[in-house]
């Protein structure tokens, strides 16, 4: 178990709403970005001199660009419905982690500079000057929001604190106060093509290794192609899928599904990253720049369809924004939505009876499913609202015998964030991540106790990384979190391809040799 | 504006006073006989009724004549019940079962002796009225002087009192009313019953419409009076002749007594 | 013990709105009927000065006592410690509130002056059982809502048992109170029986349970949630017991009436020569509402078939309506005996001339109004199960708690 | 008397001006600001028709709040529904002849007034009792509640205890339409009621009361979930494209 | 429907009614305009429950004083939309249901045939008969 410099909360049967403890998380902040990570994104390297005026200008600019920001800053009535909805508040009890508390950090500045009441009666309406202290609060607390949008579900006006966090981060970036983790990664994408900075050849190597592994395992040659021009499908998947556990098992699953579908596909080294960190920092320009890589790859590889692998934030950008940011997609096959989610693809095959499963392969597991927040609340799958809840569950039921949902209040669009989303998946924020995971783990623990659940499936790279990291803090095993497509891959019954036999023989020979 | 209103029609004014029954101008004298009789002799009550009196009726069935229904007609007229009109399209028999009646004529035959009796039935003004007990809002109430009536400003038309009354004395107004008498307001949706001509009581008149009518017919079968005053004619008569309450078994101590049943 | 998972009723929106639409249409026609009766006056109904309460009251009283009976399920779970009924508690509470609302609405809509409802709520005559019932009904509503809260909210857990007991007692008082509306009418012979109040209680159990079972089976089947044979068997046996109870009380009621010579004539009339009322008594009350369902429920084969159980529940409900028709309307139609030993030859009014019963023929608006109450109760139920977690996810045999009388207290301390 | 009347005449012209121009300005501002990205909170309807339905449910039933917090929902809904009834009832002061539906709603308006007070009371209590809500409340939040409660209580007192001359009030307001000044009855409660109403009208476009129009412009609620089918592009984003 | 201009909403007392010729109502006018409903509600309890008939706020008293007549000398129902109670209540949109039950014109006891003849002779026939609200017209 990882050692903690903070007190790990006890899991409770139900997540109780804690009493307000002011300033409990004021010390939590991520490393500040260095100039070298700032500049590629078009941001000043460090805090500019007249930052206050610049920030207000930037705010004015954003208010004119984003209706969400303007309406949300005006409309909140402080009804309090959101106060107990954020997992970070529930885990840390810091009132500035209540969604409305977080918004108010910006709202007080907005009121001071943009409303009559705030200009004349600041005390009355809680308006404040944009001071250094306020800026510090911003930096701290706007990096304690995973942009999960749980607050927006319950707010009577749909006020989405994520929008406010994004705007705040963009304002801070614009005056030179960036967060290292996000900005460094985005810079890497520009340079290399993915978050992890894996160059093309390395990727090809890894994939080759995968092909071998699968072959060893199953005796069937399942291909993991990259940069193959003319393939039918371009698969864009989070770079974590290329090597990290449990992600990579998901990638194997996709490969097996494509194999069974008999459709040609390819990865791209140019767009080897599904996640788009531009969203985390609220920067339309950067988000667009990252997205354009996918367009370029699709054109270059002459694919007909684009499919996204398992990643929550990636899917939000893909489903909701890709058409806006990198569209129009008129050069792709119009019979398929652009883009599609790998789950939609698999589900469709299952529906059409194209896949055969041996469910008993998964009998060693009792499953539950974690709705990743950006899939659940910011996007969709299939053609009816709510498909994003049913399609993954249908798939799990098709490939497993034992499945139980967690408490109704913590799944579907009420799902709790894993605690690591929104650009916070960095070790400098470990305390926040551990505490923020508590509400989700309370519910998980419940089904573990009551239904004997052993594993939780998820379809988000961040969730998987976050859980494998924080589960041990709570006395669970890091491998209790798995990819949904790992389950698919494990249960799928593969049909040997035409070229399998030959190699099979080789293999047999090898085996014989080994035996001898 | 006031000045304009002051321009009154002088010709109308005096006769209007006549209706009020306050002044007796020249015109009033002409109009008088029918109208004023009632009003002039009236001395409106100015203090609350008390329990010093208890109004009641004594009905001598021996004097009540088969075929006569003067009391019923009189009550209908006095209390404007004849102003009810059958709603269009309602079958007459059904209407019979729905229109309000405060008093009714009943003809009985003794199963043993075969003797035939006729008598008028109205609210018996019970001392312990079940209708009052059950009324949820207290609309059905007993006045201090023993009159049981419905405050129709409170009545919600639930008809529970009708369920409770052992004498079927109460009626529900099933239809919209027009042209009501000033003295007897009446409207759709409330329950009502004989109130011993309460407006006459409060204007100090000596008897009820039914009593007057019976007397006018020369039958004198009904006597009205104060049951608490030993000197009143009704008390005297009650002492003289045997009388009983209908459904004595219920011990309601009715204010209406019958002799000869 | 496994935790019971409750979940909103998640049928497809089209079907949900379809159901709501139909119910709203029924409720809408009831509103029209109300408007018609209100606008023209009550002469358009079959009610008159002899039969003052008609078909709407049959429906209203049915709904009200069924409300109390529906809560019985929750009581059995909480008060009588039968854990197998616990998963049904929430639905039971919801139905109780819904049916009561439906019933009261019908009562109010039938008032001669419904706009004076506020008068009824601000002026009380405490010698009137009716006025008490207003408190009983509103109190019931509040208590059941509190009870639902204790079942659904974690913080409510500790209060579940006490509130359950209170609800149970209140419910008995309520049914007794409803029965007493009739019981105190000394004027009417048929109501002059002490047994009426307990009979209403057992009737409420039977009708409430029948309605409950229908709703349970309908909602579960529509969404494909499982109901295991174990709980089904328990429910149907319980229904059988209650139906038999109603029959038993009916027997006692008529025997005592026959025994006391003073009601001979009434009994003779009702059992033999009462026309429609005699028919409804034998065919509706005894056969449809009693013997037939009993036959089904205890038949070794039929009683295993869900469709037959549904049929039995429906028969109990139909029989219940017939029963109340006989009790409420028959007893008014039977002439009041004002002059014992005399025959009324003529009367200026419907006094039972020659022993004739009072006339009453239900009219369409009355029936529509009554059905409107049913529709409103259904709407509340449907919306309730849709937006809140009333229905358990499954009642399959392996999910429902084992029913052991001796389960430790702890099992109850934490409601699911 | 004449002074009072003139003061109120001025006050109401001014308040109405502020309210109307303020609201128009705000609404125009909201309309003109683009929403560059599709951000409906899903599951969301996929058609405009569905969005209308969702918005109706939000406005009429406060659906999200219902899911969020039952107590706040009960009180909040009571208050707003009461306020709606009261407003409808009040329309009688501003129209002649009075429309039939407004006539019908009169008696319910009174219950609406009571419900409004109860609702506001509950909402206010929560600002003291729940620590989280106490934390987020600023003085203005309390003041607005106080203002509304005072308006409601003065109104109810006029209705039930200290009657005022409704007919003259109506004449006063009808007169305002045609600059034909009619005397206003000088009943203190009425003057208080009207003064506070004018204050409410003036602060409306400058306070959180903007939530009423705001809801209709909230992108998480008013967008259809169809980004894959329809390309959604804000004008300023289009310019990026041309670069 | 009558449209009342702002300037003439002041007074509702109808021309040709007895009130039109008098200085003031049973209470000062300002008071009546605000309080009349309280007065008559109080009166109705006193009358119905205690039998007190002399108080000045009797509803039949209001009708008697405020009623007006048409050319035929027939009284106009007081709750008509252009009559005293009716006009004001329509303006203020207040439901006035008293006259569902109460006579909206002075309507005393029935006259017998001789009295009617006497009235005819005196030339006040229609006037008196109309007390039955047109019943005998
Ligand atoms: C389309 C119309 C409106 C909608 C949908 C709406 C909705 C809401 C909702 C959902 C809340 C939060 C729940 C609560 O605290 O009650 C709220 C609060 C509030 N609303 Fe409205 N509202 C509307 C119009 C108005 C108007 C016209 C007013 C004022 C005159 C108003 C005054 C308030 C106040 C004062 C609060 C805050 C209550 C508190 O402090 O807790 N609302 N509104
Ligand atoms: C110019 C606008 C307004 C005028 C002229 C006005 C006038 C009045 C008057 C005369 C009454 C007494 C009614 C009676 O005696 O029957 C009243 C009552 C009331 N007013 Fe207002 N008012 C106005 C605006 C408001 C507003 C904006 C609110 C709410 C926020 C409000 C809330 C109430 C309430 C709750 C009552 C008591 C219930 C009722 O009689 O409807 N009023 N108002
Ligand atoms: S978006 Fe998620 S993390 Fe951010 S404030 Fe809302 S609930 Fe909390
Ligand atoms: S739920 Fe919405 S309106 Fe309520 S306090 Fe939170 S952000 Fe503000
Ligand atoms: S008037 Fe007299 S005699 Fe005639 S029916 Fe009536 S009581 Fe009998
Ligand atoms: S006779 Fe009937 S109505 Fe009259 S007091 Fe007795 S119970 Fe009441
Ligand atoms: S009908 Fe009227 S008087 Fe009779 S019980 Fe009901 S409310 Fe009372
Ligand atoms: S006392 Fe009067 S009200 Fe009663 S029956 Fe006789 S006439 Fe009718």
PDB file of N, CA and C in Angstrom, chain A residues 24-30 86-89 92 94 96-97 102 137-147 165 169 419 421-422 424 429 432:
ATOM      1  N   UNK A  24     -10.011  23.321   4.520  1.00  0.00           N
ATOM      2  CA  UNK A  24      -9.428  22.006   4.717  1.00  0.00           C
ATOM      3  C   UNK A  24      -8.484  21.620   3.577  1.00  0.00           C
ATOM      4  N   UNK A  25      -8.717  22.140   2.402  1.00  0.00           N
ATOM      5  CA  UNK A  25      -7.881  21.734   1.275  1.00  0.00           C
ATOM      6  C   UNK A  25      -7.146  22.919   0.656  1.00  0.00           C
ATOM      7  N   UNK A  26      -7.031  23.996   1.405  1.00  0.00           N
ATOM      8  CA  UNK A  26      -6.409  25.191   0.838  1.00  0.00           C
ATOM      9  C   UNK A  26      -4.966  24.907   0.425  1.00  0.00           C
ATOM     10  N   UNK A  27      -4.343  23.930   1.084  1.00  0.00           N
ATOM     11  CA  UNK A  27      -2.936  23.652   0.797  1.00  0.00           C
ATOM     12  C   UNK A  27      -2.750  22.843  -0.488  1.00  0.00           C
ATOM     13  N   UNK A  28      -3.834  22.311  -1.022  1.00  0.00           N
ATOM     14  CA  UNK A  28      -3.675  21.416  -2.167  1.00  0.00           C
ATOM     15  C   UNK A  28      -3.531  22.207  -3.452  1.00  0.00           C
ATOM     16  N   UNK A  29      -2.355  22.091  -4.099  1.00  0.00           N
ATOM     17  CA  UNK A  29      -2.226  22.699  -5.419  1.00  0.00           C
ATOM     18  C   UNK A  29      -1.271  21.900  -6.280  1.00  0.00           C
ATOM     19  N   UNK A  30      -1.529  21.902  -7.558  1.00  0.00           N
ATOM     20  CA  UNK A  30      -0.635  21.180  -8.453  1.00  0.00           C
ATOM     21  C   UNK A  30       0.590  22.039  -8.763  1.00  0.00           C
ATOM     22  N   UNK A  86     -20.743  17.317  -4.986  1.00  0.00           N
ATOM     23  CA  UNK A  86     -19.388  17.146  -5.501  1.00  0.00           C
ATOM     24  C   UNK A  86     -18.626  16.139  -4.641  1.00  0.00           C
ATOM     25  N   UNK A  87     -18.004  15.172  -5.314  1.00  0.00           N
ATOM     26  CA  UNK A  87     -17.251  14.161  -4.568  1.00  0.00           C
ATOM     27  C   UNK A  87     -16.094  14.787  -3.814  1.00  0.00           C
ATOM     28  N   UNK A  88     -15.565  15.896  -4.320  1.00  0.00           N
ATOM     29  CA  UNK A  88     -14.452  16.509  -3.600  1.00  0.00           C
ATOM     30  C   UNK A  88     -14.934  17.160  -2.312  1.00  0.00           C
ATOM     31  N   UNK A  89     -16.129  17.718  -2.346  1.00  0.00           N
ATOM     32  CA  UNK A  89     -16.637  18.228  -1.071  1.00  0.00           C
ATOM     33  C   UNK A  89     -16.913  17.067  -0.127  1.00  0.00           C
ATOM     34  N   UNK A  92     -13.608  15.901   1.154  1.00  0.00           N
ATOM     35  CA  UNK A  92     -12.672  16.790   1.859  1.00  0.00           C
ATOM     36  C   UNK A  92     -13.353  17.731   2.840  1.00  0.00           C
ATOM     37  N   UNK A  94     -14.217  20.600   2.438  1.00  0.00           N
ATOM     38  CA  UNK A  94     -13.845  22.007   2.260  1.00  0.00           C
ATOM     39  C   UNK A  94     -14.957  22.725   1.498  1.00  0.00           C
ATOM     40  N   UNK A  96     -15.130  25.325  -0.140  1.00  0.00           N
ATOM     41  CA  UNK A  96     -14.829  25.848  -1.469  1.00  0.00           C
ATOM     42  C   UNK A  96     -14.839  24.728  -2.498  1.00  0.00           C
ATOM     43  N   UNK A  97     -14.998  23.518  -2.052  1.00  0.00           N
ATOM     44  CA  UNK A  97     -15.194  22.413  -2.981  1.00  0.00           C
ATOM     45  C   UNK A  97     -16.669  22.103  -3.225  1.00  0.00           C
ATOM     46  N   UNK A 102     -17.115  26.847  -5.241  1.00  0.00           N
ATOM     47  CA  UNK A 102     -16.098  26.982  -6.267  1.00  0.00           C
ATOM     48  C   UNK A 102     -16.488  28.093  -7.254  1.00  0.00           C
ATOM     49  N   UNK A 137      -6.415  31.294  -4.348  1.00  0.00           N
ATOM     50  CA  UNK A 137      -7.580  30.436  -4.146  1.00  0.00           C
ATOM     51  C   UNK A 137      -8.013  29.813  -5.473  1.00  0.00           C
ATOM     52  N   UNK A 138      -8.038  30.647  -6.476  1.00  0.00           N
ATOM     53  CA  UNK A 138      -8.408  30.135  -7.796  1.00  0.00           C
ATOM     54  C   UNK A 138      -7.509  28.977  -8.172  1.00  0.00           C
ATOM     55  N   UNK A 139      -6.208  29.214  -8.031  1.00  0.00           N
ATOM     56  CA  UNK A 139      -5.279  28.192  -8.489  1.00  0.00           C
ATOM     57  C   UNK A 139      -5.485  26.904  -7.711  1.00  0.00           C
ATOM     58  N   UNK A 140      -5.708  27.076  -6.447  1.00  0.00           N
ATOM     59  CA  UNK A 140      -5.887  25.885  -5.625  1.00  0.00           C
ATOM     60  C   UNK A 140      -7.207  25.171  -5.958  1.00  0.00           C
ATOM     61  N   UNK A 141      -8.306  25.925  -5.926  1.00  0.00           N
ATOM     62  CA  UNK A 141      -9.603  25.239  -5.981  1.00  0.00           C
ATOM     63  C   UNK A 141     -10.087  24.960  -7.393  1.00  0.00           C
ATOM     64  N   UNK A 142      -9.664  25.749  -8.354  1.00  0.00           N
ATOM     65  CA  UNK A 142     -10.071  25.372  -9.701  1.00  0.00           C
ATOM     66  C   UNK A 142      -9.246  24.188 -10.195  1.00  0.00           C
ATOM     67  N   UNK A 143      -8.236  23.831  -9.419  1.00  0.00           N
ATOM     68  CA  UNK A 143      -7.575  22.560  -9.683  1.00  0.00           C
ATOM     69  C   UNK A 143      -8.018  21.496  -8.690  1.00  0.00           C
ATOM     70  N   UNK A 144      -9.201  21.691  -8.123  1.00  0.00           N
ATOM     71  CA  UNK A 144      -9.810  20.628  -7.326  1.00  0.00           C
ATOM     72  C   UNK A 144     -11.176  20.284  -7.920  1.00  0.00           C
ATOM     73  N   UNK A 145     -11.337  20.546  -9.175  1.00  0.00           N
ATOM     74  CA  UNK A 145     -12.590  20.217  -9.865  1.00  0.00           C
ATOM     75  C   UNK A 145     -12.247  19.297 -11.018  1.00  0.00           C
ATOM     76  N   UNK A 146     -12.841  18.134 -11.044  1.00  0.00           N
ATOM     77  CA  UNK A 146     -12.511  17.191 -12.104  1.00  0.00           C
ATOM     78  C   UNK A 146     -13.424  17.352 -13.309  1.00  0.00           C
ATOM     79  N   UNK A 147     -14.183  18.429 -13.320  1.00  0.00           N
ATOM     80  CA  UNK A 147     -15.054  18.748 -14.456  1.00  0.00           C
ATOM     81  C   UNK A 147     -15.982  17.576 -14.775  1.00  0.00           C
ATOM     82  N   UNK A 165     -14.756  26.231 -14.082  1.00  0.00           N
ATOM     83  CA  UNK A 165     -13.371  25.829 -13.848  1.00  0.00           C
ATOM     84  C   UNK A 165     -12.561  26.004 -15.114  1.00  0.00           C
ATOM     85  N   UNK A 169      -9.343  28.352 -15.516  1.00  0.00           N
ATOM     86  CA  UNK A 169      -8.015  27.876 -15.887  1.00  0.00           C
ATOM     87  C   UNK A 169      -7.513  28.626 -17.119  1.00  0.00           C
ATOM     88  N   UNK A 419     -12.430  10.630  -9.225  1.00  0.00           N
ATOM     89  CA  UNK A 419     -11.614  11.517  -8.412  1.00  0.00           C
ATOM     90  C   UNK A 419     -10.349  11.968  -9.110  1.00  0.00           C
ATOM     91  N   UNK A 421     -10.274  12.922 -12.649  1.00  0.00           N
ATOM     92  CA  UNK A 421     -10.501  13.503 -13.964  1.00  0.00           C
ATOM     93  C   UNK A 421     -10.110  14.963 -14.042  1.00  0.00           C
ATOM     94  N   UNK A 422     -10.362  15.553 -15.200  1.00  0.00           N
ATOM     95  CA  UNK A 422     -10.229  16.997 -15.338  1.00  0.00           C
ATOM     96  C   UNK A 422      -8.810  17.517 -15.247  1.00  0.00           C
ATOM     97  N   UNK A 424      -6.373  16.290 -13.237  1.00  0.00           N
ATOM     98  CA  UNK A 424      -5.872  16.230 -11.864  1.00  0.00           C
ATOM     99  C   UNK A 424      -5.137  14.924 -11.593  1.00  0.00           C
ATOM    100  N   UNK A 429      -1.266  15.833  -6.658  1.00  0.00           N
ATOM    101  CA  UNK A 429      -2.601  16.036  -6.086  1.00  0.00           C
ATOM    102  C   UNK A 429      -3.113  14.747  -5.427  1.00  0.00           C
ATOM    103  N   UNK A 432      -5.916  14.898  -2.783  1.00  0.00           N
ATOM    104  CA  UNK A 432      -7.214  15.216  -3.364  1.00  0.00           C
ATOM    105  C   UNK A 432      -7.794  13.992  -4.066  1.00  0.00           C
TER     106      UNK A 432
END
